[in-house]
Tab-separated table of C-alpha atoms in Angstrom:
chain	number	residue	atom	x	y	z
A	1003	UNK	CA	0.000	0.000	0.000
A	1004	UNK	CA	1.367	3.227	-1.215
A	1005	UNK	CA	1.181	6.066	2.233
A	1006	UNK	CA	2.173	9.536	3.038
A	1007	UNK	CA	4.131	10.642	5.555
A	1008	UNK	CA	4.947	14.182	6.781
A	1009	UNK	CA	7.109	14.747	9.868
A	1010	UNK	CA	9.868	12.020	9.102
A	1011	UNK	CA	12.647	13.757	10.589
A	1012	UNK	CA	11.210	14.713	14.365
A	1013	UNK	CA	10.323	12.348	17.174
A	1014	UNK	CA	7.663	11.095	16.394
A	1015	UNK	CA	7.738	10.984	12.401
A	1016	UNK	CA	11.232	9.244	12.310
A	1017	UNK	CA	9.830	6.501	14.127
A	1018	UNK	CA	7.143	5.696	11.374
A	1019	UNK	CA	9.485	6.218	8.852
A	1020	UNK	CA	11.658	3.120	10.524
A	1021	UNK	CA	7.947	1.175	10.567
A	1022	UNK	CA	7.232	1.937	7.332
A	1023	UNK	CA	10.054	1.405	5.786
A	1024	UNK	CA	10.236	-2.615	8.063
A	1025	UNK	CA	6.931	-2.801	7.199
A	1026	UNK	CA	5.884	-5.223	4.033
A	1027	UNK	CA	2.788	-3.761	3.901
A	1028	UNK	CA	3.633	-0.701	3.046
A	1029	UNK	CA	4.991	-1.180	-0.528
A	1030	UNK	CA	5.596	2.833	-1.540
A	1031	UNK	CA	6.229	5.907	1.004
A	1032	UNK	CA	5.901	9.396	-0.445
A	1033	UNK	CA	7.772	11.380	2.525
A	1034	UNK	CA	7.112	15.190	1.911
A	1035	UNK	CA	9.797	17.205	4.288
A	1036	UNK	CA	10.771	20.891	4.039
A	1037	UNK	CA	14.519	19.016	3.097
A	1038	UNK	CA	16.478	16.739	1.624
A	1039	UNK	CA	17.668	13.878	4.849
A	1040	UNK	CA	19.412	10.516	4.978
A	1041	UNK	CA	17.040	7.764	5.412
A	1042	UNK	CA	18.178	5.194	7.847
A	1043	UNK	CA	20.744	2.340	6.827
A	1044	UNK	CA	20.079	-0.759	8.704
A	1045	UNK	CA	19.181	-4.091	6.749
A	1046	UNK	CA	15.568	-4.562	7.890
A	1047	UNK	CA	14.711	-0.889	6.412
A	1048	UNK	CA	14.068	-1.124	2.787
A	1049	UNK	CA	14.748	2.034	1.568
A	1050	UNK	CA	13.903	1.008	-2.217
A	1051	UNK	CA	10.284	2.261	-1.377
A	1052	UNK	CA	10.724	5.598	-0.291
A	1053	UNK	CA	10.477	8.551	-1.911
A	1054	UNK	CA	11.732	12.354	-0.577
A	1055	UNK	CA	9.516	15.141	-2.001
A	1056	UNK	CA	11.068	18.447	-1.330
A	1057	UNK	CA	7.604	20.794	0.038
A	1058	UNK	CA	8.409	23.608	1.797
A	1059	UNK	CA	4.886	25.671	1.628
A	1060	UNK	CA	2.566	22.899	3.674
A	1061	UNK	CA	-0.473	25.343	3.093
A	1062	UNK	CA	-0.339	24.723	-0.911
A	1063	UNK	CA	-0.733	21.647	-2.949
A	1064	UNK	CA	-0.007	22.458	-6.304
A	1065	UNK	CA	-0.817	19.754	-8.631
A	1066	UNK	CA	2.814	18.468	-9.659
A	1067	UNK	CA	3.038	17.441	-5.821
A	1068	UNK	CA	-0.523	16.430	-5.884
A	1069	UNK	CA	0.122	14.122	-9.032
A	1070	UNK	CA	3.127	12.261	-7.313
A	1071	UNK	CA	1.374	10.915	-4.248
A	1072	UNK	CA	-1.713	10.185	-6.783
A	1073	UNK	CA	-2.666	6.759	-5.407
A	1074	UNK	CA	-1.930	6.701	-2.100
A	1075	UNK	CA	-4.610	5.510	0.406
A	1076	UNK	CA	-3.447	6.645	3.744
A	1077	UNK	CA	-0.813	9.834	5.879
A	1078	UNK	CA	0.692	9.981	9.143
A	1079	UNK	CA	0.493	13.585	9.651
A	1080	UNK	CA	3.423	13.603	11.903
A	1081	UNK	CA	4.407	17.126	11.355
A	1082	UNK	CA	4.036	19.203	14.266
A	1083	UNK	CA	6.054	21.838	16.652
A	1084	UNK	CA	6.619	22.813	20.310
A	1085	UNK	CA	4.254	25.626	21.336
A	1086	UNK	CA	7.102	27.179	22.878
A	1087	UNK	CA	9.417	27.119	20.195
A	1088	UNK	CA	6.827	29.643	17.791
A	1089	UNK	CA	4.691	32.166	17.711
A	1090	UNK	CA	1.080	31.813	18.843
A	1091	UNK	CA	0.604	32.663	14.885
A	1092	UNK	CA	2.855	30.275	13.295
A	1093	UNK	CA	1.426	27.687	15.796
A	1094	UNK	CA	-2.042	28.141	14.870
A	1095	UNK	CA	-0.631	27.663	10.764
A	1096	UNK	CA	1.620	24.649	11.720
A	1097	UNK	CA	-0.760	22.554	13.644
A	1098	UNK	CA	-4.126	23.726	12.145
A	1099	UNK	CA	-4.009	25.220	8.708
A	1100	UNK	CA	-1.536	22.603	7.331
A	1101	UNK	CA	-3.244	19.499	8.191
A	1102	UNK	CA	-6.429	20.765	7.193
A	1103	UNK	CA	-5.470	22.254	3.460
A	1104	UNK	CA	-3.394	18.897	3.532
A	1105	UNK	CA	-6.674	16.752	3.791
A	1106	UNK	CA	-8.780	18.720	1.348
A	1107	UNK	CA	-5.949	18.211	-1.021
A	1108	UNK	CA	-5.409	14.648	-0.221
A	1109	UNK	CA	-8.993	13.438	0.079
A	1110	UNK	CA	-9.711	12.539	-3.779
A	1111	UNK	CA	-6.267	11.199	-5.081
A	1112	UNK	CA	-7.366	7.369	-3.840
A	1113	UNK	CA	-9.555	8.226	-6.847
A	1114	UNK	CA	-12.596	8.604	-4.908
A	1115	UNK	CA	-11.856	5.336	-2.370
A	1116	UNK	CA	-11.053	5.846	1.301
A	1117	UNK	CA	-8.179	7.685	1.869
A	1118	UNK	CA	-7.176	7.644	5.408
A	1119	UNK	CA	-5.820	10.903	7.590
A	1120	UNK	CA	-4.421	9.817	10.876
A	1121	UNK	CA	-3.171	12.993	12.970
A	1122	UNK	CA	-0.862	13.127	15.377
A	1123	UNK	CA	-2.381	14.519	18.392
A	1124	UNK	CA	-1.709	14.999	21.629
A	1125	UNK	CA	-2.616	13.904	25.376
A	1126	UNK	CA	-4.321	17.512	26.611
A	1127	UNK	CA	-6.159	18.370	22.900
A	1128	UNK	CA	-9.167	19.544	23.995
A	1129	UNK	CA	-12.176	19.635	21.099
A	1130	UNK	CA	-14.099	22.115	22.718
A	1131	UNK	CA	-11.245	24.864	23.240
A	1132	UNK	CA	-11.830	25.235	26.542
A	1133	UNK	CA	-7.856	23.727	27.736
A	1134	UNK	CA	-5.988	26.644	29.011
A	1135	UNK	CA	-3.234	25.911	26.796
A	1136	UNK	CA	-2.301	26.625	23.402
A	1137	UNK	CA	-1.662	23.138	22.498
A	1138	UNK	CA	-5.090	22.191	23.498
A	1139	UNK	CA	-6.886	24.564	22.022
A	1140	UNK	CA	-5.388	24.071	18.530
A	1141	UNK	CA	-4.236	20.631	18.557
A	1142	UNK	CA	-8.531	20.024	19.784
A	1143	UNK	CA	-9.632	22.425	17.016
A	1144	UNK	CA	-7.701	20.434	14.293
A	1145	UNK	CA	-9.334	17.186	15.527
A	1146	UNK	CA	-12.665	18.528	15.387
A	1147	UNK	CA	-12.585	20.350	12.693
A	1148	UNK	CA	-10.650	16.942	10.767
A	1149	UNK	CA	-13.777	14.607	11.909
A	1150	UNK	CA	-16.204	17.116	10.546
A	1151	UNK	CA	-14.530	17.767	6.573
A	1152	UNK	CA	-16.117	14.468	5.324
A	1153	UNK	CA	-19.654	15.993	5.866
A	1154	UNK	CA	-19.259	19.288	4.936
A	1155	UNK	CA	-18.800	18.840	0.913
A	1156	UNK	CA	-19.031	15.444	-0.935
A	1157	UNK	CA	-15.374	16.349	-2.070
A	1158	UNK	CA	-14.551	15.698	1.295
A	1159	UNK	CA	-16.030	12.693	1.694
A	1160	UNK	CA	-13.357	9.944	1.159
A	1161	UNK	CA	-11.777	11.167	4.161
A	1162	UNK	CA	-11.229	8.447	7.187
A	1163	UNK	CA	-9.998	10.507	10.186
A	1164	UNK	CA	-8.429	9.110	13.179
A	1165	UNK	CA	-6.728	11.346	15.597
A	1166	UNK	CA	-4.410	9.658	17.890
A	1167	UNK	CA	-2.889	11.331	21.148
A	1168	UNK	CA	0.430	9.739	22.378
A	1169	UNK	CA	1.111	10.421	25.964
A	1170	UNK	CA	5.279	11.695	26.945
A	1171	UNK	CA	6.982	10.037	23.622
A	1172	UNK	CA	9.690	8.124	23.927
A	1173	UNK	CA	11.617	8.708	20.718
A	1174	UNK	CA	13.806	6.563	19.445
A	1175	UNK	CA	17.243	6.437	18.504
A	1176	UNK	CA	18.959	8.794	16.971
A	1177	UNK	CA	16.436	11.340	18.060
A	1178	UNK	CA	16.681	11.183	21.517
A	1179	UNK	CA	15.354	14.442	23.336
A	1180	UNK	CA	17.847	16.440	25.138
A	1181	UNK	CA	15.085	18.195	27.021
A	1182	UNK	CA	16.212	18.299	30.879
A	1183	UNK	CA	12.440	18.006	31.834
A	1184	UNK	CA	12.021	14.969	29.851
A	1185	UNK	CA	15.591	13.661	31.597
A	1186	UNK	CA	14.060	14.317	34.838
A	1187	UNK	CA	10.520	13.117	34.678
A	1188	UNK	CA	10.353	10.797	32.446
A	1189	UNK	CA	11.257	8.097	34.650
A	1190	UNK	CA	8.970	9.072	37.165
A	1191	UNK	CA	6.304	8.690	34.014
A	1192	UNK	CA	7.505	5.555	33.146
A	1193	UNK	CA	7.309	3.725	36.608
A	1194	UNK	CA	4.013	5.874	38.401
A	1195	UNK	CA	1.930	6.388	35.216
A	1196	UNK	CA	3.114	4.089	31.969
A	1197	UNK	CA	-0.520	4.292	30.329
A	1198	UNK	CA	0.658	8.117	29.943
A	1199	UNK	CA	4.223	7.093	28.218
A	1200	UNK	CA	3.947	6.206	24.872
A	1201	UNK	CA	7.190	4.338	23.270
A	1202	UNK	CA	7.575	5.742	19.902
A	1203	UNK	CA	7.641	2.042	18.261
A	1204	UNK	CA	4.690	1.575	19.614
A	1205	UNK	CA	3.035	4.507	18.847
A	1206	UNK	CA	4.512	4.286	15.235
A	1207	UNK	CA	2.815	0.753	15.183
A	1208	UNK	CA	-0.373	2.402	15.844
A	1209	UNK	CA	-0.235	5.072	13.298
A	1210	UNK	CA	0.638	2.948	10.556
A	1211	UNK	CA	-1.780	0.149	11.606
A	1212	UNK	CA	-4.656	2.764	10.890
A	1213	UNK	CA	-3.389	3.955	7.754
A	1214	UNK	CA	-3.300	0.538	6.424
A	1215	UNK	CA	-6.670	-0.793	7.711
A	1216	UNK	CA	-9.979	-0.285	5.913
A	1217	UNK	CA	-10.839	3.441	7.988
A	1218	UNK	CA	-13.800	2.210	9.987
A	1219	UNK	CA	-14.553	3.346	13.113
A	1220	UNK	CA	-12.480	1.381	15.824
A	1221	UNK	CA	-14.284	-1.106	18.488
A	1222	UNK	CA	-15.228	0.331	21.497
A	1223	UNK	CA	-12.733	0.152	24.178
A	1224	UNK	CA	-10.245	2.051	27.100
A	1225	UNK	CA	-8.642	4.558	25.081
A	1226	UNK	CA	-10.641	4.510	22.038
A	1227	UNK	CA	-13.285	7.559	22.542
A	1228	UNK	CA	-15.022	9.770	19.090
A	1229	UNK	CA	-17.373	6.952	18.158
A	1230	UNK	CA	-13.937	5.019	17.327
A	1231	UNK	CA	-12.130	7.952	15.825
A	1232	UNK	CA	-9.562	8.892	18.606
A	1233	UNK	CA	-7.200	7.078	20.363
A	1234	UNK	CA	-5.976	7.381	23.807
A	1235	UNK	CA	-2.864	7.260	25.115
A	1236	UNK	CA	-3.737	4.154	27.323
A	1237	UNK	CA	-4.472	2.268	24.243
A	1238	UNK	CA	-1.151	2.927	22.086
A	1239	UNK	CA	0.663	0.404	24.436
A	1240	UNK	CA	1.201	-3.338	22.573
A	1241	UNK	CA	-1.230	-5.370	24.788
A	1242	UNK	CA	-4.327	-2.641	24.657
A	1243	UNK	CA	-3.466	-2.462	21.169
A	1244	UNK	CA	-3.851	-6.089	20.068
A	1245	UNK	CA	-6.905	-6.381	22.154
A	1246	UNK	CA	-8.627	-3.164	20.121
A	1247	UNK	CA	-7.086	-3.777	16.492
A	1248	UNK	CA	-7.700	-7.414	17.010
A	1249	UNK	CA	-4.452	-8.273	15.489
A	1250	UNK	CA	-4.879	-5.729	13.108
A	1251	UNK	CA	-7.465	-5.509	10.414
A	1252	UNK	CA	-4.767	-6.631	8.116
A	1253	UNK	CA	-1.321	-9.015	7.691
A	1254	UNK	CA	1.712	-6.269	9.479
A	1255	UNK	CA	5.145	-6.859	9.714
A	1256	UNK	CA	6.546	-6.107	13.531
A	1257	UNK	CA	9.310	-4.141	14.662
């Protein structure tokens, strides 16, 4: 199955790449990024697959860029920035307006057939804007206003959103966060509260488990909350996630 990913070379993002790319499943990755980067060189990644398109304006989708991911059925928005590292403005464009143009763009190229959005989200998002953070606010404004696009012009409607919201990541190797909070409490995480840690090959699992499965709604279960179209922290980890995904709703290739 051909994907999208955006994202590949932060925390998150760089872990799906390593799925993806150890992943039989996925048979083509289109991997837009603001840059040229080296894709990881171990044996078990097959490179061969991947593709780097160079897109620097993530509010336009000109239709060159639109005509080389053509096919694809599924992205793991992964793309996303520290509140603290931009302004309130460029926040608002990075985590809001770019996902959204990105699904009206992407939502007919499976030619009409499900095409599934899964956004990275965030423990805290909070759909009704009422968090006193930034994060929440916009990171639950993006989720709402995702689940809503389908219904609001038959364009739209091809669109299978699933917003997931990872706890503290974990990130993997070589992207390991140098962030003195995270040094400090995120061993207290781990051992007092590990439904709130999310491992990032877990989490990748998760993302690219719903971009390959057929977009409906997932069972009801802890950590699954949106009439199936969220998912909790508490269910990323491997044994909640078998029990919801069943084994996945398709063949995968583990990490």
């Amino acid at each position: 199955m051909h994907l999208i990913l955006t994202g590949a070379t932060g925390h998150v993002g760089y872990g799906v790449l390593q799925h993806c790319l150890a992943n039989s499943n996925v048979t083509r990755l289109s991997i837009l990024s603001r840059r040229e980067f080296a894709l990881p060189t171990d044996p078990q990644y097959d490179t061969s697959k991947a593709q780097i398109i160079v897109h620097k304006d993530y509010a336009s989708y000109p239709q060159d860029l639109i005509d080389k991911v053509s096919g694809a059925e599924g992205v793991v928005w992964a793309q996303g920035i520290s509140q603290t590292e931009v302004a309130k403005d460029e926040y608002v464009r990075i985590t809001f307006d770019y996902p959204i143009n990105a699904a009206k763009a992407f939502a007919p190229i499976n030619s009409g057939k499900p095409f599934k959005f899964v956004y990275v989200s965030g423990e805290g998002a909070d759909t009704t804007e009422k968090s006193w953070t930034l994060f929440g606010k916009i990171k639950g404004r993006a989720e709402r206003t995702l689940a809503e696009l389908p219904s609001t012009d038959p364009a739209y409607a091809p669109l299978r959103v699933y917003s997931v919201r990872p706890g503290m990541v974990d990130p993997p190797e070589p992207h390991k966060s140098e962030s003195l909070t995270k040094r400090v409490l995120g061993p207290v995480f781990r051992t007092l509260t590990p439904s709130m840690v999310s491992p990032t090959p877990e989490l990748a699992r998760v993302l690219v488990d719903l971009a390959l499965g057929d977009g409906a709604p997932l069972k009801a279960a802890p950590g699954i909350e949106a009439n199936g179209r969220t998912v909790r922290s508490k269910a990323i980890r491997t044994a909640s996630w078998e029990a919801i995904f069943h084994g996945g709703r398709l063949q995968h290739t583990d990490l």
